[in-house]
mmCIF file of C-alpha atoms and ligand atoms in Angstrom:
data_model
loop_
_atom_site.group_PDB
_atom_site.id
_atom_site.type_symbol
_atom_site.label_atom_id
_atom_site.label_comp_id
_atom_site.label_asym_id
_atom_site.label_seq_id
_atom_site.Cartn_x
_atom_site.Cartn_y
_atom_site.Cartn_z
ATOM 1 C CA UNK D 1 -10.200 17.149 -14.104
ATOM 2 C CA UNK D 2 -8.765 13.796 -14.723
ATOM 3 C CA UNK D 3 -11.777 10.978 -15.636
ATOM 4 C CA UNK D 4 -10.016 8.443 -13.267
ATOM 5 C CA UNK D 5 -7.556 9.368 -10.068
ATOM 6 C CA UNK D 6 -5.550 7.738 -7.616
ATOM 7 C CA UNK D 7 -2.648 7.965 -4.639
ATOM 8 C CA UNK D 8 -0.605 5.447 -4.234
ATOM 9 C CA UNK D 9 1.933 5.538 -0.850
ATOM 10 C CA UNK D 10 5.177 3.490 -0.907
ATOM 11 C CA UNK D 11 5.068 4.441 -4.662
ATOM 12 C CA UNK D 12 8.920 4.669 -4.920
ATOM 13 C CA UNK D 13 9.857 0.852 -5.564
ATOM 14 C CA UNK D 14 8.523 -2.198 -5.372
ATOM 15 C CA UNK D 15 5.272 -3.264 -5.092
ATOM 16 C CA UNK D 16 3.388 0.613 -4.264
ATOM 17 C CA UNK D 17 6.116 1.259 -7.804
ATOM 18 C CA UNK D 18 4.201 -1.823 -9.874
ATOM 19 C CA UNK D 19 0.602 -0.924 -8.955
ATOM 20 C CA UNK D 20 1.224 2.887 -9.415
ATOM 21 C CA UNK D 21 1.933 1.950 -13.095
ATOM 22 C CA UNK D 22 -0.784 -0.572 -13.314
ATOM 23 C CA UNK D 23 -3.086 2.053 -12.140
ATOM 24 C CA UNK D 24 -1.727 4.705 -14.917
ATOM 25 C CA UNK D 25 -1.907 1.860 -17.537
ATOM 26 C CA UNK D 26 -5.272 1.290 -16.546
ATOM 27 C CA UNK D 27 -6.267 5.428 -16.883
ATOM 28 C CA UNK D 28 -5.949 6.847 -14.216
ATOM 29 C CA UNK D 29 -4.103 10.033 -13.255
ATOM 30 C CA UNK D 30 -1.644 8.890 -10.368
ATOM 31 C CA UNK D 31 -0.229 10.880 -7.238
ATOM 32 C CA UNK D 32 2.879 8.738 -5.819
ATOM 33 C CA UNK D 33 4.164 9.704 -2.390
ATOM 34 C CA UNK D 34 7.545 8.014 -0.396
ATOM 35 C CA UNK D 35 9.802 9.328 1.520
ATOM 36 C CA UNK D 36 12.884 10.178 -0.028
ATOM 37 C CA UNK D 37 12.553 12.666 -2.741
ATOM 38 C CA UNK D 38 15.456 11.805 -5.155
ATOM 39 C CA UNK D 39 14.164 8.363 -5.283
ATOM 40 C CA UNK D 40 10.488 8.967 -5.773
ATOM 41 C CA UNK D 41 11.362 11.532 -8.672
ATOM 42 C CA UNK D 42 13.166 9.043 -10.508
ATOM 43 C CA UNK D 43 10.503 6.582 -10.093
ATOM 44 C CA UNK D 44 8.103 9.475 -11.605
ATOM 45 C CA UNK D 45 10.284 9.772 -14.394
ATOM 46 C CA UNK D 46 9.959 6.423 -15.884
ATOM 47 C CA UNK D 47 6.409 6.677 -15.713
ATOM 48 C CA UNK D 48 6.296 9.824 -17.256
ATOM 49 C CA UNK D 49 8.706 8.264 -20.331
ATOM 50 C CA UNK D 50 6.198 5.811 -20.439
ATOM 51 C CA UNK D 51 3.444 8.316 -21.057
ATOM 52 C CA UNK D 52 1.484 8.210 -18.076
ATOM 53 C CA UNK D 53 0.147 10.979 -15.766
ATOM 54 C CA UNK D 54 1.898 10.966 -12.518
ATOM 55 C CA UNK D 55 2.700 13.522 -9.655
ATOM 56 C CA UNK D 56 5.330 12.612 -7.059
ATOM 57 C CA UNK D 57 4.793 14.147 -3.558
ATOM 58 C CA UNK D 58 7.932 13.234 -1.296
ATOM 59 C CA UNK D 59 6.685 12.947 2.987
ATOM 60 C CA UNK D 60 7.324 11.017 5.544
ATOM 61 C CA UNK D 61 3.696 9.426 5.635
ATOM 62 C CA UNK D 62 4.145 8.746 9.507
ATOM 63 C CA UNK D 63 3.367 12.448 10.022
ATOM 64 C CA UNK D 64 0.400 13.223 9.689
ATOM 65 C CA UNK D 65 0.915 17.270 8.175
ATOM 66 C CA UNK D 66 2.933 15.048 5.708
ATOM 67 C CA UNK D 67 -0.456 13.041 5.070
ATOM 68 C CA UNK D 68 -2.328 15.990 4.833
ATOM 69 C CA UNK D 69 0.364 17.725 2.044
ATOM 70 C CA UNK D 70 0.142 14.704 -0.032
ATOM 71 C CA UNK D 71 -3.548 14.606 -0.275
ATOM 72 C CA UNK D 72 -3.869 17.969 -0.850
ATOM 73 C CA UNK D 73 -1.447 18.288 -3.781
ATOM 74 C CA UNK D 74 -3.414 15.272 -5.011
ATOM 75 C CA UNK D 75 -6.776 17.183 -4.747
ATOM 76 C CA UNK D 76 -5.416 20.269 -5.936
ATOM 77 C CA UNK D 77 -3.908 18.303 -9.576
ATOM 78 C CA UNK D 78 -6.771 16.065 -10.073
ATOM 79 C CA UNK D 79 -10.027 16.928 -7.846
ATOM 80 C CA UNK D 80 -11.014 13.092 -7.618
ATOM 81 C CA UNK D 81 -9.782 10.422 -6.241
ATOM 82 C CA UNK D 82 -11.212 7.072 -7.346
ATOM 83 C CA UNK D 83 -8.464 4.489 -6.264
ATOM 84 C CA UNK D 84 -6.212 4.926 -3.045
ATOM 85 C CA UNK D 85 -3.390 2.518 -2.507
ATOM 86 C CA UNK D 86 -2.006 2.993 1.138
ATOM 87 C CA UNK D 87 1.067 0.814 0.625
ATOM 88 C CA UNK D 88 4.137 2.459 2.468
ATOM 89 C CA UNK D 89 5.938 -0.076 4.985
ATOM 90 C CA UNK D 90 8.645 -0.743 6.339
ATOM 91 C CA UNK D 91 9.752 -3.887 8.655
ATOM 92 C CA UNK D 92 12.460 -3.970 11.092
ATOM 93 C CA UNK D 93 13.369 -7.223 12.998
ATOM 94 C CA UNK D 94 14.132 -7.643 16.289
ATOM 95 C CA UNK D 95 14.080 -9.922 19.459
ATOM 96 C CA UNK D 96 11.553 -9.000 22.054
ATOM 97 C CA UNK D 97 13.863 -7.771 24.346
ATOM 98 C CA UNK D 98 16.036 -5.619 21.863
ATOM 99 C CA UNK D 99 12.597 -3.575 20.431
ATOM 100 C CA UNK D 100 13.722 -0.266 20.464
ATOM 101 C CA UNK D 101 10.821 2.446 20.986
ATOM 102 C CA UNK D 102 12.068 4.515 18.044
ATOM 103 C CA UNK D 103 12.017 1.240 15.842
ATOM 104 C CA UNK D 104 8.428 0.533 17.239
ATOM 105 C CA UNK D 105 6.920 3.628 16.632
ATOM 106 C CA UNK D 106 8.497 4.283 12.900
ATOM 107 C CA UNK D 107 7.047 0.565 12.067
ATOM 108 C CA UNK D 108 3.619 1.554 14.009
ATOM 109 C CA UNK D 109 3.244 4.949 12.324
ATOM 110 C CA UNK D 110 4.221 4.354 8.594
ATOM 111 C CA UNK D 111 2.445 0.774 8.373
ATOM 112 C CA UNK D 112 -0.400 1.715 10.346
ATOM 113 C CA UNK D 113 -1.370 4.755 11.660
ATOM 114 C CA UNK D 114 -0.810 6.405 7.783
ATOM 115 C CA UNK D 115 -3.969 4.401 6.850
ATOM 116 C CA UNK D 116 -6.602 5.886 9.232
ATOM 117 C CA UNK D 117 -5.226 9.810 8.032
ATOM 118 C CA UNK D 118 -5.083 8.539 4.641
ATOM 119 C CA UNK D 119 -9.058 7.284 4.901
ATOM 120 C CA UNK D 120 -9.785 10.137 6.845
ATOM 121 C CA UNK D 121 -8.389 13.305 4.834
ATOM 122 C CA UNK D 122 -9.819 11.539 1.435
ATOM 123 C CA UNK D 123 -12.951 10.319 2.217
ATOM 124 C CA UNK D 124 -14.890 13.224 0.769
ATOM 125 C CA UNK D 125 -13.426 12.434 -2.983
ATOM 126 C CA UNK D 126 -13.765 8.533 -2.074
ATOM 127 C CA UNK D 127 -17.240 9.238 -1.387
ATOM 128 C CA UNK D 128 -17.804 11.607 -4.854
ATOM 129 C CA UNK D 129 -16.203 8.477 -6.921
ATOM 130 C CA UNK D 130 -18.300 5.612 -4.945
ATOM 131 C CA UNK D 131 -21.617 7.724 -5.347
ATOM 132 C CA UNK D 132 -20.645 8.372 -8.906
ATOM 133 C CA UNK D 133 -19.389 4.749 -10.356
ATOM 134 C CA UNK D 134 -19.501 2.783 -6.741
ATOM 135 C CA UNK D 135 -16.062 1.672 -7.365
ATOM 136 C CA UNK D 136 -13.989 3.767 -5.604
ATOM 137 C CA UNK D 137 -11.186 1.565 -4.084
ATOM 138 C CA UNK D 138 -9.114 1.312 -0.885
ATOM 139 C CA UNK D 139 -6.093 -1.166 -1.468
ATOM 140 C CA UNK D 140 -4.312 -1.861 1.505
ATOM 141 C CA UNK D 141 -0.849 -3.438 1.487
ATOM 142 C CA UNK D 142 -0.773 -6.052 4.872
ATOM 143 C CA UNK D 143 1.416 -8.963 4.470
ATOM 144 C CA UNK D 144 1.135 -12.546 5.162
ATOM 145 C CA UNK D 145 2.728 -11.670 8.805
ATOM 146 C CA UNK D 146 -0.570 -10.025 8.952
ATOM 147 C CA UNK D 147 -2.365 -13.721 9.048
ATOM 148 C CA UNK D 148 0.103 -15.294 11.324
ATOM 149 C CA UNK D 149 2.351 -13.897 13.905
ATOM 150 C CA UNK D 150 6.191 -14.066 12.947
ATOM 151 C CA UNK D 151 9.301 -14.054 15.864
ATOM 152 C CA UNK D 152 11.407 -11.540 15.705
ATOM 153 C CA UNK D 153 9.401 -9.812 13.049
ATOM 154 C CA UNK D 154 6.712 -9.143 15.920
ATOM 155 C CA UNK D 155 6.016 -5.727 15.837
ATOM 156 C CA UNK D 156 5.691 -5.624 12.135
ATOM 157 C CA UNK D 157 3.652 -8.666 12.300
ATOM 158 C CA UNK D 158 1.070 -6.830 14.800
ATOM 159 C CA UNK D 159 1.258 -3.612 12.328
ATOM 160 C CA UNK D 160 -0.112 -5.556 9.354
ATOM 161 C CA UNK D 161 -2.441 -7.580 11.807
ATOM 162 C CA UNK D 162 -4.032 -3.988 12.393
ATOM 163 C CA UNK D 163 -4.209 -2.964 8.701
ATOM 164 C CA UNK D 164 -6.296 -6.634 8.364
ATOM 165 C CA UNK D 165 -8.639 -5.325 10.864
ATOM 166 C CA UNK D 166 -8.929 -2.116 9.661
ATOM 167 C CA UNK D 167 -9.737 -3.226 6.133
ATOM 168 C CA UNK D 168 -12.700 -5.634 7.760
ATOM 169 C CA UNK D 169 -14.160 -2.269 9.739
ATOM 170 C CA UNK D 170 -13.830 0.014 6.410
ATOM 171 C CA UNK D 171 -15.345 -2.767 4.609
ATOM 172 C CA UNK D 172 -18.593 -2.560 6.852
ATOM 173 C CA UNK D 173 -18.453 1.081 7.156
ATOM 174 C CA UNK D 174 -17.852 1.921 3.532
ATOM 175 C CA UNK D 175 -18.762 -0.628 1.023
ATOM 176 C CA UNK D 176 -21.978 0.326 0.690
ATOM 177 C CA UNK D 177 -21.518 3.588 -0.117
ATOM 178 C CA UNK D 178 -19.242 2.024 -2.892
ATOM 179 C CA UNK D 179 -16.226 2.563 -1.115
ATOM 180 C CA UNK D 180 -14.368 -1.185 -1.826
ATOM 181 C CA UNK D 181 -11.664 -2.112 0.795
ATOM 182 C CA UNK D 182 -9.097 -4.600 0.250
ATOM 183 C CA UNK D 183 -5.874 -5.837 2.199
ATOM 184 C CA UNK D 184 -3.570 -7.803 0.126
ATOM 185 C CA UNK D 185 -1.406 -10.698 1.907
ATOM 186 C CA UNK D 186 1.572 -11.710 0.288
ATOM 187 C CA UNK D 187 4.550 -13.632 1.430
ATOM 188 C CA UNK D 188 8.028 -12.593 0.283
ATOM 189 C CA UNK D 189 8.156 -10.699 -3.071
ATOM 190 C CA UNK D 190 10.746 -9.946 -4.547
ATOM 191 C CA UNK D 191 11.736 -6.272 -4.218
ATOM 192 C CA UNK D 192 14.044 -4.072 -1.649
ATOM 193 C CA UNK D 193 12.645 -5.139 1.093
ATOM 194 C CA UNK D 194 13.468 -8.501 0.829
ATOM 195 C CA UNK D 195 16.664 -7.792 -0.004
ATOM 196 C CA UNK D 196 17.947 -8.466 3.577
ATOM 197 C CA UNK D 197 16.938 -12.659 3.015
ATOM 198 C CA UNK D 198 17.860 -12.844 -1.007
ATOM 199 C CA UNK D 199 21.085 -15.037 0.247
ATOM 200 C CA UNK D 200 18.788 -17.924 1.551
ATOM 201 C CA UNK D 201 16.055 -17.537 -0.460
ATOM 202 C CA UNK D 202 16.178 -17.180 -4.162
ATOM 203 C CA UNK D 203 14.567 -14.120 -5.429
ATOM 204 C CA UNK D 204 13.251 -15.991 -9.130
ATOM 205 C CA UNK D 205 11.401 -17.990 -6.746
ATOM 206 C CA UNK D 206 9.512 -15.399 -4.786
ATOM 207 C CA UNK D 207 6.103 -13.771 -6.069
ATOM 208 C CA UNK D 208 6.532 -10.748 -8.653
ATOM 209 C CA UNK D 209 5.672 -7.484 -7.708
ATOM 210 C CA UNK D 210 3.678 -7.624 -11.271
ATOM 211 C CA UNK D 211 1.472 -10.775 -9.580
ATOM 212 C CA UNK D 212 0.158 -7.874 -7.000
ATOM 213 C CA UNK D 213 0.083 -5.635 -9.577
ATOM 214 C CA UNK D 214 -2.667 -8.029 -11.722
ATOM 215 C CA UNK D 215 -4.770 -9.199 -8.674
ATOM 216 C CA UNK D 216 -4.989 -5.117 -8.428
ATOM 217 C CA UNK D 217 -6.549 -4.830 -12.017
ATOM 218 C CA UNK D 218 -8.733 -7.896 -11.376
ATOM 219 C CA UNK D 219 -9.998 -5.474 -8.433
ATOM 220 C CA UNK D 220 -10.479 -2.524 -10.693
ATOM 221 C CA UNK D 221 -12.653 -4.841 -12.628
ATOM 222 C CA UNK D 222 -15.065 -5.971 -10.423
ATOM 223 C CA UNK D 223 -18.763 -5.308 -10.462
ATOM 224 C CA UNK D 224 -19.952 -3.087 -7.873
ATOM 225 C CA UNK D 225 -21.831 -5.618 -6.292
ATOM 226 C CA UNK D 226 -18.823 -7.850 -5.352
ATOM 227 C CA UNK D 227 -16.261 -7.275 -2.751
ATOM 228 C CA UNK D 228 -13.008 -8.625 -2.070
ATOM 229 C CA UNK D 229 -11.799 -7.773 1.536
ATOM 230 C CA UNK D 230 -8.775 -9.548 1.729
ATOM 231 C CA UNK D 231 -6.045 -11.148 -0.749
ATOM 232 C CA UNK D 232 -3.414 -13.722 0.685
ATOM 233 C CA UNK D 233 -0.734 -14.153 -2.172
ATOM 234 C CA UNK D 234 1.251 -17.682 -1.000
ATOM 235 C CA UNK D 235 4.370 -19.386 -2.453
ATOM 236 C CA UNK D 236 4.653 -22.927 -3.415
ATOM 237 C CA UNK D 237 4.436 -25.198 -0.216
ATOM 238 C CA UNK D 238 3.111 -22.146 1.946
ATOM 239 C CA UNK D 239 4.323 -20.047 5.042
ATOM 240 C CA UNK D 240 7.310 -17.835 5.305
ATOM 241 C CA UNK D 241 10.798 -19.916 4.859
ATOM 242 C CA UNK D 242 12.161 -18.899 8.129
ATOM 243 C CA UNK D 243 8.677 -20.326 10.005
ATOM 244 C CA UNK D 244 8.784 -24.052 11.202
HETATM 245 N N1 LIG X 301 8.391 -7.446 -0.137
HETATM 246 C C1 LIG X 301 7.690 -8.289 0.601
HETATM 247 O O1 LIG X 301 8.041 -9.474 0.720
HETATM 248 C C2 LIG X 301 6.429 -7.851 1.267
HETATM 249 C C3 LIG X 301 5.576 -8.849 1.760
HETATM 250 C C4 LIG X 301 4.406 -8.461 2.402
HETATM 251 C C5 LIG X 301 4.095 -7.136 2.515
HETATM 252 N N2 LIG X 301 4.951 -6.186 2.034
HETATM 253 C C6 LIG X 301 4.550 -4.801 2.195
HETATM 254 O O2 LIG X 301 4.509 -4.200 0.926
HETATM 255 C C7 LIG X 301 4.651 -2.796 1.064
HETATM 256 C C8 LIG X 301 5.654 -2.304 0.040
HETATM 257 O O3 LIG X 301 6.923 -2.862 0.325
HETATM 258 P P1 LIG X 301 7.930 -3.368 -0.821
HETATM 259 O O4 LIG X 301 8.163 -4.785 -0.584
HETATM 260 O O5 LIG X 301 7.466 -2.905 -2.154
HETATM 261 O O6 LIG X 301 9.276 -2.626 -0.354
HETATM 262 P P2 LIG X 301 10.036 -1.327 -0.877
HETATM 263 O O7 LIG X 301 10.394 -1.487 -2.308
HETATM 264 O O8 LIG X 301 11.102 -1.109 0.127
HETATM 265 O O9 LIG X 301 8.934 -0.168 -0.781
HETATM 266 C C9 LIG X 301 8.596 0.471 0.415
HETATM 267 C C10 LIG X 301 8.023 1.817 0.036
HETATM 268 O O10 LIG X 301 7.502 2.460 1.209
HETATM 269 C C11 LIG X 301 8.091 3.750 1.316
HETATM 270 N N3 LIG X 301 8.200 4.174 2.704
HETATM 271 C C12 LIG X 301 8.791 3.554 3.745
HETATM 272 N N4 LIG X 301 8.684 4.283 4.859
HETATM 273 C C13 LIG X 301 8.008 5.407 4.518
HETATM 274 C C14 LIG X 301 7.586 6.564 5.225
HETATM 275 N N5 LIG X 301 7.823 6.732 6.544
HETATM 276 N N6 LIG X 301 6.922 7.525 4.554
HETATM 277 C C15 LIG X 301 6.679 7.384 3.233
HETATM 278 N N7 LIG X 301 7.037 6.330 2.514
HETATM 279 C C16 LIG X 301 7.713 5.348 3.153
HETATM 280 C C17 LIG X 301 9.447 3.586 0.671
HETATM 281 O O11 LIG X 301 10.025 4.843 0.354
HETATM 282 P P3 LIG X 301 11.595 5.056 0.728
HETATM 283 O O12 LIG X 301 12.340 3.956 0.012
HETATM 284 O O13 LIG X 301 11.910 6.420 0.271
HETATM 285 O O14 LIG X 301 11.644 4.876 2.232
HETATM 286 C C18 LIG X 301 9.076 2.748 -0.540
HETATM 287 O O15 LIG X 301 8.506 3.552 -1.535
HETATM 288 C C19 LIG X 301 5.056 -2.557 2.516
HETATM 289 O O16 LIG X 301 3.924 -2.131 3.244
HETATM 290 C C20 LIG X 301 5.494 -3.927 2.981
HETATM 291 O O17 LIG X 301 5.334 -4.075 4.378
HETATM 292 C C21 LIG X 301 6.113 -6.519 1.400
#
């Protein structure tokens, strides 16, 4: 069995991409799940060059067998779980009346509903590592959106407003079993996501996938008897550029 563990959703690029390494650089044996195969493997393969213990588990995490699968090819390769890092997102804009239901339901499912299975179908290792160390970690990836509602960005906004309040309820429910929860809050970073706003907004200037990736080690590093529920990561002169 591996001495540390972890799953890490969204692990493909970006930010679930930087903490999935952080995680292996900090010891731990690492299950990354995303959706598209080809992609994820790739993203296995550089952390394998750099000599670190990964899996990669391709799903779409808004189905909930896919859920399942992933945590049980986790369980089944390492038998703990001591960090989980339900990061997998995806925003799509769109006026109010233009919200199509597919659109609605992908955002609602992968942001959102994900984290509940993910608690659910782990909790039994979460609870082994927090009655072991009481450490075990929950990192959930909100956004700032999740702090302030955003037009046209409305349903994603109310997605990452729920992850907020479910990392408050798991924080009550959990912590003192040693279960830590965490949502982290950042405005843009710079990664494919914000691809879609890198002609108005420089990219240099947005926060580093590798800033979320530190505040995540800081987290591994805490004493049991401190909690962090919530991490809002600004840029200079605050709120989103598009926001008044
Ligand atoms: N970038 C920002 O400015 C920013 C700010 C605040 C919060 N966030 C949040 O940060 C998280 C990571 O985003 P990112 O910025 O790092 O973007 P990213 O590089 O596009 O990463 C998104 C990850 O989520 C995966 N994913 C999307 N839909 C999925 C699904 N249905 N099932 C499984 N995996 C799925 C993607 O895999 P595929 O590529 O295969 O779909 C990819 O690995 C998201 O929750 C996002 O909402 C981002």
């Amino acid at each position: 069995m591996a001495a540390r563990a972890a799953i890490v959703t969204g692990a493909s690029s970006g930010i679930g991409l930087a903490i999935a390494r952080l995680l292996g650089e900090e010891g731990h044996a690492v299950t990354l799940a995303a959706r598209r195969p080809e992609k994820l493997e790739q993203a296995a393969t550089g952390l394998e060059q750099a000599g670190l213990d990964v899996q990669a588990v391709a799903g779409n995490l808004g189905l909930e067998e896919d859920v399942q699968r992933v945590v049980a090819a986790h369980r089944e390769r390492y038998g703990r779980l001591d960090v989980l890092v339900n990061n997998a997102g995806v925003g799509i804009g769109a006026p109010v009346g233009e919200i199509q239901t597919k659109r609605l339901d992908i955002q609602i499912n992968t942001n959102f509903r994900s984290i509940p299975l993910f608690y659910r179908e782990c909790l039994d290792m979460l609870e082994a590592a927090g009655a072991e160390h009481r450490r075990a970690l929950v990192v959930n990836t909100a956004s700032i959106a999740g702090k302030r509602g955003e037009a046209w960005l409305s349903v994603y906004a109310a997605t990452k407003f729920a992850v907020v309040g479910w990392t408050q309820s798991m924080h009550k429910e959990l912590a003192e079993k040693g279960i830590k929860s965490t949502a982290l809050c950042p405005a843009f970073v710079d990664t494919p996501m914000t691809d879609f706003v890198k002609g108005q907004v420089d990219p240099d200037s947005m926060i580093r996938t590798t800033d979320i990736a530190e505040m995540v080690r800081g987290l591994l590093k805490l004493s049991p008897g401190c909690v962090v529920p919530e991490i809002i990561f600004d840029r200079p002169g605050g709120g989103l550029p598009f926001e008044d």
